[in-house]
Coordinates of C-alpha atoms in Angstrom, one line a residue:
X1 CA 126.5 115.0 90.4
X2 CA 126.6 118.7 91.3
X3 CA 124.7 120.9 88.5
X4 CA 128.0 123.0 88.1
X5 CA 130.1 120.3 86.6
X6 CA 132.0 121.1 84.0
X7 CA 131.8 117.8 81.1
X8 CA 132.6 117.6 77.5
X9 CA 129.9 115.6 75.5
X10 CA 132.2 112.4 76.2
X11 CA 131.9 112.6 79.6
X12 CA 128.7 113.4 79.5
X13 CA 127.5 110.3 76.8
X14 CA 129.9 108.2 79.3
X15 CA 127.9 109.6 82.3
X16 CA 124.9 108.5 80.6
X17 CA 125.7 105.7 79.1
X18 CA 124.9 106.5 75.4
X19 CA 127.0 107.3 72.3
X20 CA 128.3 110.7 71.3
X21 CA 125.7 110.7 68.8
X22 CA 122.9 110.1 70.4
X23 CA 124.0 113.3 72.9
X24 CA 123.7 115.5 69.9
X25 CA 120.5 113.3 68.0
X26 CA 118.7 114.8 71.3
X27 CA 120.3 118.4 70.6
X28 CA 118.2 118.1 67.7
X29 CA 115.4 116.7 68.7
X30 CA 115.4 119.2 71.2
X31 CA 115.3 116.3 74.1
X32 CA 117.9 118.2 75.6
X33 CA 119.0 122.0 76.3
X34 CA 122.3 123.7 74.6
X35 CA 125.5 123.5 76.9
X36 CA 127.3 126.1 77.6
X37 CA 130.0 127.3 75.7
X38 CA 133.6 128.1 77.3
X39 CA 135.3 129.2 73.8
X40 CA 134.7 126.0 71.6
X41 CA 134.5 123.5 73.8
X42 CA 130.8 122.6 75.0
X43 CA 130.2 122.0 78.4
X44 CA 127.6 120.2 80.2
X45 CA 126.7 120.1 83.9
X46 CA 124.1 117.9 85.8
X47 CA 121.3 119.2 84.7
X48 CA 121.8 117.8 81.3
X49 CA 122.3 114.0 83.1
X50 CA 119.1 114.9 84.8
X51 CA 117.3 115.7 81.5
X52 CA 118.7 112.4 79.6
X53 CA 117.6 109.8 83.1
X54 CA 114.2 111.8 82.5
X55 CA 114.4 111.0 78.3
X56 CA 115.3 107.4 79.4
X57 CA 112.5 106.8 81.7
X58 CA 110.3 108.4 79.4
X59 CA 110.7 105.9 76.5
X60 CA 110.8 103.1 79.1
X61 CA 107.3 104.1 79.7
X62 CA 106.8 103.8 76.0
X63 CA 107.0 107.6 74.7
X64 CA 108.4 107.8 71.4
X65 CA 111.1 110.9 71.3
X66 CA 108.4 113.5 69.5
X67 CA 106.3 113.0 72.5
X68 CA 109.0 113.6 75.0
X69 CA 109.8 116.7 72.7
X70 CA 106.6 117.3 73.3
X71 CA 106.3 117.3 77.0
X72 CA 109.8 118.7 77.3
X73 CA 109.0 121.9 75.2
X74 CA 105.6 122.2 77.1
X75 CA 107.2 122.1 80.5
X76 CA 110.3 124.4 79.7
X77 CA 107.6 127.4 78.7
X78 CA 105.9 126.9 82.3
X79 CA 102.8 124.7 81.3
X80 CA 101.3 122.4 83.9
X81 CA 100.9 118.8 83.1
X82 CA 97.2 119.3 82.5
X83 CA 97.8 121.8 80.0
X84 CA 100.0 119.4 78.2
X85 CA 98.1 116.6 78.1
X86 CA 94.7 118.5 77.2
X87 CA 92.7 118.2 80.1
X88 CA 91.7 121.6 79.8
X89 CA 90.4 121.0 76.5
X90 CA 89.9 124.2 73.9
X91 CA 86.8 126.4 73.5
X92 CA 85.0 125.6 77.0
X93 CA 84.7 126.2 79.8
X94 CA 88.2 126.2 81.2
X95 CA 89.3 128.8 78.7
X96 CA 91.1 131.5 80.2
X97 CA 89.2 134.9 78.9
X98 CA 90.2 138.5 79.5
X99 CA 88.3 140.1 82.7
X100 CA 86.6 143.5 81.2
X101 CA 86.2 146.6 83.6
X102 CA 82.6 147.0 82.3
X103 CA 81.4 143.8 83.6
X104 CA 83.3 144.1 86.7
X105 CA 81.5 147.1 87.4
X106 CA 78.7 145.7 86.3
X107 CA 78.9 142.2 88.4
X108 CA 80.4 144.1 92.1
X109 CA 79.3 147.0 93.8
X110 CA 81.7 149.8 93.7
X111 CA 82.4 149.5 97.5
X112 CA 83.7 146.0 97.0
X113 CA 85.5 146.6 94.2
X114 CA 88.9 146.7 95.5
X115 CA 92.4 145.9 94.4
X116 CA 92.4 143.3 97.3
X117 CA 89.6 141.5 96.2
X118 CA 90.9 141.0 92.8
X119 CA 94.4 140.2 94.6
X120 CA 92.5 137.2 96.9
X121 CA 91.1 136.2 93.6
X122 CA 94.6 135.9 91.9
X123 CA 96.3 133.6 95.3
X124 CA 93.2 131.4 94.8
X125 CA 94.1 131.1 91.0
X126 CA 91.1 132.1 89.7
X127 CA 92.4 135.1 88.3
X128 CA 95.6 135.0 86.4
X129 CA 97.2 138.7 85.3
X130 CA 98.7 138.8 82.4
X131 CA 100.2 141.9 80.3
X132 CA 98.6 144.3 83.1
X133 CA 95.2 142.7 82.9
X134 CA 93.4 139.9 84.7
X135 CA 92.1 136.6 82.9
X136 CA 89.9 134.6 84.4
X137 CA 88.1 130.8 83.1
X138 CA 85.1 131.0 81.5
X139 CA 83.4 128.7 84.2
X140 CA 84.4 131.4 86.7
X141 CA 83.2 134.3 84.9
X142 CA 80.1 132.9 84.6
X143 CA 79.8 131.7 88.2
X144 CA 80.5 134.9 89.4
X145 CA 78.3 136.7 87.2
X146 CA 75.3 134.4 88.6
X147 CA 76.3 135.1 92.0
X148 CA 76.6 138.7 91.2
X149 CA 72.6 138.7 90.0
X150 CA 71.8 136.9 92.9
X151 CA 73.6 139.5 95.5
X152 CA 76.2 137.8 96.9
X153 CA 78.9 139.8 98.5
X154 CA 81.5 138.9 96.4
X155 CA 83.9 138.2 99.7
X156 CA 81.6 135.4 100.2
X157 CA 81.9 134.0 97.4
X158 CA 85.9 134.0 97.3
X159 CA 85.1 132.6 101.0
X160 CA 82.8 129.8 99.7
X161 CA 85.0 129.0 97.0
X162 CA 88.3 129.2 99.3
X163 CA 86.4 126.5 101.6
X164 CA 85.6 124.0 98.5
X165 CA 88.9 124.1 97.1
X166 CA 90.1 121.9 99.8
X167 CA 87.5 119.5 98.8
X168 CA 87.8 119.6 95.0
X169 CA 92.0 119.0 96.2
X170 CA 91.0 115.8 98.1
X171 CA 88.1 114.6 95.4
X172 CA 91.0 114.8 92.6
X173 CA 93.6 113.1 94.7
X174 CA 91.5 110.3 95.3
X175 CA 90.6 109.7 91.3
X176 CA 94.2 110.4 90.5
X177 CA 95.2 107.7 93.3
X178 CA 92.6 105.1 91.3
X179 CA 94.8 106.7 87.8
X180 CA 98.0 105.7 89.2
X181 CA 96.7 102.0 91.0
X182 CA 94.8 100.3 88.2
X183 CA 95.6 102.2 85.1
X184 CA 98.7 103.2 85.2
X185 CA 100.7 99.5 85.7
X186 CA 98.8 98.4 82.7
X187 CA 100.3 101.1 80.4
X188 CA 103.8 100.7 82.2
X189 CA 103.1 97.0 81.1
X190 CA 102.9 97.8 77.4
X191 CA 106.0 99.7 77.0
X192 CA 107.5 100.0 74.0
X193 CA 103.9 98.7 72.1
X194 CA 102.8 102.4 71.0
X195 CA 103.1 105.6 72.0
X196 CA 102.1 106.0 75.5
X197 CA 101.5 110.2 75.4
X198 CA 98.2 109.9 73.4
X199 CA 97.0 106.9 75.5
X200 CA 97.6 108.9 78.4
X201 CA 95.7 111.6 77.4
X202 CA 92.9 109.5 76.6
X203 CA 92.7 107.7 79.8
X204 CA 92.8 111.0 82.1
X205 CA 90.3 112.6 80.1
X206 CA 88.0 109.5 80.4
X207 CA 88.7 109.3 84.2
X208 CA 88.3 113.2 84.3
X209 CA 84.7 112.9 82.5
X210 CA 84.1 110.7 84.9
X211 CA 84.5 112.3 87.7
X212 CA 82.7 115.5 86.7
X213 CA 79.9 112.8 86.5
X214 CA 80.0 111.2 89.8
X215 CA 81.1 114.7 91.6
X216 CA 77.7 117.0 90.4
X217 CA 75.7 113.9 90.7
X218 CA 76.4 113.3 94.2
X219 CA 76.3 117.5 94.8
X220 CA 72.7 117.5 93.2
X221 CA 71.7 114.8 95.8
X222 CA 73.5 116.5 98.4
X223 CA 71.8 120.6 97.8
X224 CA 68.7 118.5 97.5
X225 CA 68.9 117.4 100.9
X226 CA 70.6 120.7 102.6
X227 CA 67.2 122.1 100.7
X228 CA 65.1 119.6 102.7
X229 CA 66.9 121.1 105.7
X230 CA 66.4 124.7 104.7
X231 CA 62.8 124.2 104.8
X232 CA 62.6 122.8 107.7
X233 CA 64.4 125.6 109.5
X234 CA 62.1 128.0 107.7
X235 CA 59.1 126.1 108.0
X236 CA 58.0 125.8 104.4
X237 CA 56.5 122.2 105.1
X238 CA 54.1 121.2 107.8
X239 CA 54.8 119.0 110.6
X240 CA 51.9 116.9 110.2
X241 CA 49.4 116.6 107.0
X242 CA 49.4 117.7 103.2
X243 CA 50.5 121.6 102.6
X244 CA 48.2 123.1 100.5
X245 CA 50.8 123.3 97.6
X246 CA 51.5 120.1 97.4
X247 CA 48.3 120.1 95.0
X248 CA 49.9 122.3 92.1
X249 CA 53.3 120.7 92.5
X250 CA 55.2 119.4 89.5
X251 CA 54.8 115.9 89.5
X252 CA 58.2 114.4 90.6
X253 CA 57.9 116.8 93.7
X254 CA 54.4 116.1 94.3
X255 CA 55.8 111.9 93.8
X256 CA 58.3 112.5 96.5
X257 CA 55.6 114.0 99.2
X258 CA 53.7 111.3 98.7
X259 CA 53.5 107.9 101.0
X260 CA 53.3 106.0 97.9
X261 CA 56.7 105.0 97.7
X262 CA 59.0 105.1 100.2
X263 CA 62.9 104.3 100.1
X264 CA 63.3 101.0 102.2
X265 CA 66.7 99.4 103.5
X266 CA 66.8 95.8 102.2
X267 CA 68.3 92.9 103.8
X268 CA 71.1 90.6 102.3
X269 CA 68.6 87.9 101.7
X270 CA 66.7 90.5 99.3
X271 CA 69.9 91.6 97.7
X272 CA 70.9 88.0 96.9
X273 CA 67.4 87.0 95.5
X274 CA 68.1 90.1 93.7
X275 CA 71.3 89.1 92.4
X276 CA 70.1 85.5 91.6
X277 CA 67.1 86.5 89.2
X278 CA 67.6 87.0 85.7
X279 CA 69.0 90.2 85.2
X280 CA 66.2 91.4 88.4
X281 CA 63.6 91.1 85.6
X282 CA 61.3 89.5 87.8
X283 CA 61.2 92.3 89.9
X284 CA 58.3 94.7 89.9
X285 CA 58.5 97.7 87.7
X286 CA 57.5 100.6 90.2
X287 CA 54.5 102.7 89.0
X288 CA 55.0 106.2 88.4
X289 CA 52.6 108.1 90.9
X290 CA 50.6 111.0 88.6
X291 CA 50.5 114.5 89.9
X292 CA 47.0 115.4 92.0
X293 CA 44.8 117.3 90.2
X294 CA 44.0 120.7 91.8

């Protein structure tokens, strides 16, 4: 049905396939938007059939009418999804904060400072302007403000961050993939049991937790190893021998230099023994290796 169709709130219950009264219950409710008004007759187009398919596949899913409300109203003033479900969460890092001039000035040499760096910032969405000002996360202002200290060009860092955005994109589509694969069909299952927005909620921000987890953990072990690279490029450890160092090292460094234990690749034998002992209790506890004494 064309959005410029012209129905009266029979047609449009009939279109539906609902009473007259539930039409105007979701008036209301504010489910569904005014009509348009051609003297006194009300008049409703396709975009009001669209809205009630949307209300009906919502409480097939299990949301009770306040939450569609809810998500309705949210999505009508231009929030994202995230925002409606509170994965952004309230006073943390995700905040959106105002960007002062003073620590602008403060954070980028004047020469950079440039209405198309701010500009590049705002496509990358990590400056959003607002009544003639720019706001920026609280994660970002204080990521920038470390680069700053550190002398950075702040190009760079746009650069950097332009680069890992593609990455984050992927990371996210591939826990949202595991979202809508094994969580989602049990929810769908339990339509009608309870009210699906809050469970929602909860399970996103469990799987988002999660994968803040599992993403700086495996970029800890990752910068740890590009490190291990960087000094070997600059020759910060011997080829052969002990560097001199190595002495006054804090222990878990001076643990890891050491030949005392070295990572090992088992076979499948050892796994299955593994797997077959009690909990791997029988397995030796390995000994911690104390720092040498200089």
């Amino acid at each position: 049905m064309g959005r410029e169709a012209a129905l009266t709130v029979e047609q449009l219950a009939a279109e539906a396939g609902l009473p007259t009264s539930t039409i105007r219950m979701y008036q209301t409710k504010g489910l569904l938007h005014p009509p348009r008004r051609r003297g006194r007759t009300a008049r409703y187009d396709g975009t009001h059939v669209e809205r009630l398919g949307l209300v009906h596949r919502l409480q097939q899913r299990g949301f009770s009418l306040p939450a569609i409300a809810e998500l309705i109203a949210a999505r009508d003033l231009g929030a994202r999804v995230g925002d409606v479900l509170g994965l952004d969460g309230a006073g943390g890092p995700d905040d959106w904060v105002p960007v002062r001039v003073s620590a602008l000035r403060a954070a980028i040499p004047p020469g950079d400072l440039r209405p198309s760096l701010m500009l590049r910032a705002v496509r990358l969405d990590l400056v959003r302007w607002r009544r003639g000002r720019p706001y920026t996360r609280r994660w970002v202002m204080d990521a920038g403000l470390r680069m700053a200290t550190l002398r950075v060009p702040s190009s760079e860092v746009l650069a950097a961050f332009e680069r890992l955005r593609s990455t984050t994109t992927t990371i996210a589509g591939d826990f949202t993939a595991l979202f809508e694969q094994h969580l989602w069909p049990a929810l769908a299952d339990q339509a009608g049991h309870d009210d699906q927005l809050d469970r929602v909620r909860s399970m996103l921000l469990e799987l988002t937790e999660t994968a803040q987890a599992v993403v700086a953990g495996a970029l800890r072990d990752a910068i740890r190893d590009a490190a291990d690279g960087f000094a070997a490029r600059h020759h910060l450890l011997p080829d052969h021998g002990r560097a001199a160092w190595v002495d006054h090292a804090p222990p878990v460094l001076a643990e890891r230099l050491s030949d005392a234990h070295r990572d090992e690749v088992p076979g499948e034998d050892e796994i299955q023994r593994y797997f077959d002992s009690p909990d791997g209790d029988d397995q030796p506890e390995p000994t911690t290796v104390d720092s040498p004494q200089g």
